[in-house]
């Protein structure tokens, strides 16, 4: 892929998330259930740390971490996402620095942070291996990624997903099938449908990280409680956390 093509891809990705910024937190799985995320992050970070949250979006995970007493910097391509994140931090009286930047080309020195986190980001990266190497470069202790395998090819799963999305379309009066990049942009993303826990672990290991993978299906189930159609639409997805320690 040429540099020009990469620039076009990232410009389109930024534009897509700029359009989705205002409603992003309203979707089950992206916002809400903060107490569950806090419990998870307390297990991951037992000591107060300086943390970089890449692909921070509306700052959901960054704000969770800041509430737990960590020093947090969030970085994202989307200006509109960052605007929402700053408003949320201000509303919660939290000091979080939000910067516009590229997860694959970080504007930080080596070992600037104790750890790097990301949530729902790996699938939307043109070069995830390069990104993970960058995250490792700026971290002293660990890299943590929460992600999922967003597409199940089984016929039964696809039928249930269709029923769920149809219900969302009717009840919420919005088109869940429109939540995709343009076809030419998707072609540039190797994991546009998500990636398995096994594959994510392999990427971390290839970057030289001591890796463990934790199943988060219990969390996914709780995130969709009370949202039948959303649960049907995305119920079969593998959901997990990869923790890569720097040794």
PDB file of N, CA and C in Angstrom, residues 1 9 12-13 16 123-126 177-194:
ATOM      1  N   UNK A   1       0.847  -1.192   0.000  1.00  0.00           N
ATOM      2  CA  UNK A   1       0.000   0.000   0.000  1.00  0.00           C
ATOM      3  C   UNK A   1       0.883   1.242   0.000  1.00  0.00           C
ATOM      4  N   UNK A   9      -7.015   6.313   3.156  1.00  0.00           N
ATOM      5  CA  UNK A   9      -7.724   5.399   4.052  1.00  0.00           C
ATOM      6  C   UNK A   9      -7.940   6.040   5.421  1.00  0.00           C
ATOM      7  N   UNK A  12     -10.517   8.830   5.378  1.00  0.00           N
ATOM      8  CA  UNK A  12     -11.887   8.307   5.338  1.00  0.00           C
ATOM      9  C   UNK A  12     -12.303   7.736   6.697  1.00  0.00           C
ATOM     10  N   UNK A  13     -11.370   7.067   7.367  1.00  0.00           N
ATOM     11  CA  UNK A  13     -11.657   6.537   8.703  1.00  0.00           C
ATOM     12  C   UNK A  13     -11.959   7.678   9.668  1.00  0.00           C
ATOM     13  N   UNK A  16     -15.423   9.021   8.960  1.00  0.00           N
ATOM     14  CA  UNK A  16     -16.459   8.102   9.426  1.00  0.00           C
ATOM     15  C   UNK A  16     -16.721   8.281  10.919  1.00  0.00           C
ATOM     16  N   UNK A 123      -9.322  -3.913  14.800  1.00  0.00           N
ATOM     17  CA  UNK A 123     -10.004  -4.223  13.543  1.00  0.00           C
ATOM     18  C   UNK A 123      -9.946  -3.078  12.539  1.00  0.00           C
ATOM     19  N   UNK A 124      -9.776  -1.860  13.010  1.00  0.00           N
ATOM     20  CA  UNK A 124      -9.851  -0.697  12.124  1.00  0.00           C
ATOM     21  C   UNK A 124      -8.487  -0.126  11.760  1.00  0.00           C
ATOM     22  N   UNK A 125      -7.423  -0.904  11.986  1.00  0.00           N
ATOM     23  CA  UNK A 125      -6.071  -0.453  11.680  1.00  0.00           C
ATOM     24  C   UNK A 125      -5.578  -1.031  10.360  1.00  0.00           C
ATOM     25  N   UNK A 126      -5.027  -0.190   9.472  1.00  0.00           N
ATOM     26  CA  UNK A 126      -4.433  -0.699   8.231  1.00  0.00           C
ATOM     27  C   UNK A 126      -3.215  -1.584   8.487  1.00  0.00           C
ATOM     28  N   UNK A 177     -27.159  -1.661   9.295  1.00  0.00           N
ATOM     29  CA  UNK A 177     -26.333  -2.156   8.184  1.00  0.00           C
ATOM     30  C   UNK A 177     -25.458  -1.046   7.597  1.00  0.00           C
ATOM     31  N   UNK A 178     -25.721   0.182   8.015  1.00  0.00           N
ATOM     32  CA  UNK A 178     -24.937   1.315   7.481  1.00  0.00           C
ATOM     33  C   UNK A 178     -23.675   1.568   8.292  1.00  0.00           C
ATOM     34  N   UNK A 179     -23.484   0.807   9.384  1.00  0.00           N
ATOM     35  CA  UNK A 179     -22.336   1.046  10.260  1.00  0.00           C
ATOM     36  C   UNK A 179     -21.089   0.345   9.733  1.00  0.00           C
ATOM     37  N   UNK A 180     -20.724   0.689   8.521  1.00  0.00           N
ATOM     38  CA  UNK A 180     -19.565   0.086   7.884  1.00  0.00           C
ATOM     39  C   UNK A 180     -18.782   1.157   7.116  1.00  0.00           C
ATOM     40  N   UNK A 181     -17.513   0.879   6.909  1.00  0.00           N
ATOM     41  CA  UNK A 181     -16.722   1.730   6.038  1.00  0.00           C
ATOM     42  C   UNK A 181     -17.124   1.465   4.586  1.00  0.00           C
ATOM     43  N   UNK A 182     -16.690   2.353   3.709  1.00  0.00           N
ATOM     44  CA  UNK A 182     -16.850   2.111   2.281  1.00  0.00           C
ATOM     45  C   UNK A 182     -16.055   0.866   1.901  1.00  0.00           C
ATOM     46  N   UNK A 183     -16.527   0.162   0.872  1.00  0.00           N
ATOM     47  CA  UNK A 183     -15.905  -1.099   0.462  1.00  0.00           C
ATOM     48  C   UNK A 183     -14.422  -0.934   0.168  1.00  0.00           C
ATOM     49  N   UNK A 184     -14.047   0.165  -0.514  1.00  0.00           N
ATOM     50  CA  UNK A 184     -12.642   0.341  -0.860  1.00  0.00           C
ATOM     51  C   UNK A 184     -11.770   0.581   0.370  1.00  0.00           C
ATOM     52  N   UNK A 185     -12.375   1.125   1.431  1.00  0.00           N
ATOM     53  CA  UNK A 185     -11.631   1.337   2.680  1.00  0.00           C
ATOM     54  C   UNK A 185     -11.504   0.012   3.423  1.00  0.00           C
ATOM     55  N   UNK A 186     -12.580  -0.770   3.455  1.00  0.00           N
ATOM     56  CA  UNK A 186     -12.542  -2.065   4.136  1.00  0.00           C
ATOM     57  C   UNK A 186     -11.460  -2.974   3.564  1.00  0.00           C
ATOM     58  N   UNK A 187     -11.243  -2.882   2.264  1.00  0.00           N
ATOM     59  CA  UNK A 187     -10.242  -3.728   1.617  1.00  0.00           C
ATOM     60  C   UNK A 187      -8.833  -3.451   2.155  1.00  0.00           C
ATOM     61  N   UNK A 188      -8.623  -2.261   2.692  1.00  0.00           N
ATOM     62  CA  UNK A 188      -7.307  -1.884   3.210  1.00  0.00           C
ATOM     63  C   UNK A 188      -7.111  -2.280   4.666  1.00  0.00           C
ATOM     64  N   UNK A 189      -8.157  -2.865   5.278  1.00  0.00           N
ATOM     65  CA  UNK A 189      -8.103  -3.228   6.694  1.00  0.00           C
ATOM     66  C   UNK A 189      -8.088  -4.747   6.834  1.00  0.00           C
ATOM     67  N   UNK A 190      -6.969  -5.335   7.226  1.00  0.00           N
ATOM     68  CA  UNK A 190      -6.859  -6.802   7.266  1.00  0.00           C
ATOM     69  C   UNK A 190      -7.817  -7.477   8.231  1.00  0.00           C
ATOM     70  N   UNK A 191      -8.261  -6.765   9.265  1.00  0.00           N
ATOM     71  CA  UNK A 191      -9.159  -7.372  10.251  1.00  0.00           C
ATOM     72  C   UNK A 191     -10.472  -6.597  10.352  1.00  0.00           C
ATOM     73  N   UNK A 192     -10.994  -6.192   9.190  1.00  0.00           N
ATOM     74  CA  UNK A 192     -12.204  -5.358   9.166  1.00  0.00           C
ATOM     75  C   UNK A 192     -13.415  -6.040   9.808  1.00  0.00           C
ATOM     76  N   UNK A 193     -13.429  -7.367   9.857  1.00  0.00           N
ATOM     77  CA  UNK A 193     -14.527  -8.090  10.509  1.00  0.00           C
ATOM     78  C   UNK A 193     -14.170  -8.507  11.932  1.00  0.00           C
ATOM     79  N   UNK A 194     -13.094  -7.942  12.450  1.00  0.00           N
ATOM     80  CA  UNK A 194     -12.610  -8.340  13.762  1.00  0.00           C
ATOM     81  C   UNK A 194     -11.592  -9.453  13.638  1.00  0.00           C
TER      82      UNK A 194
END
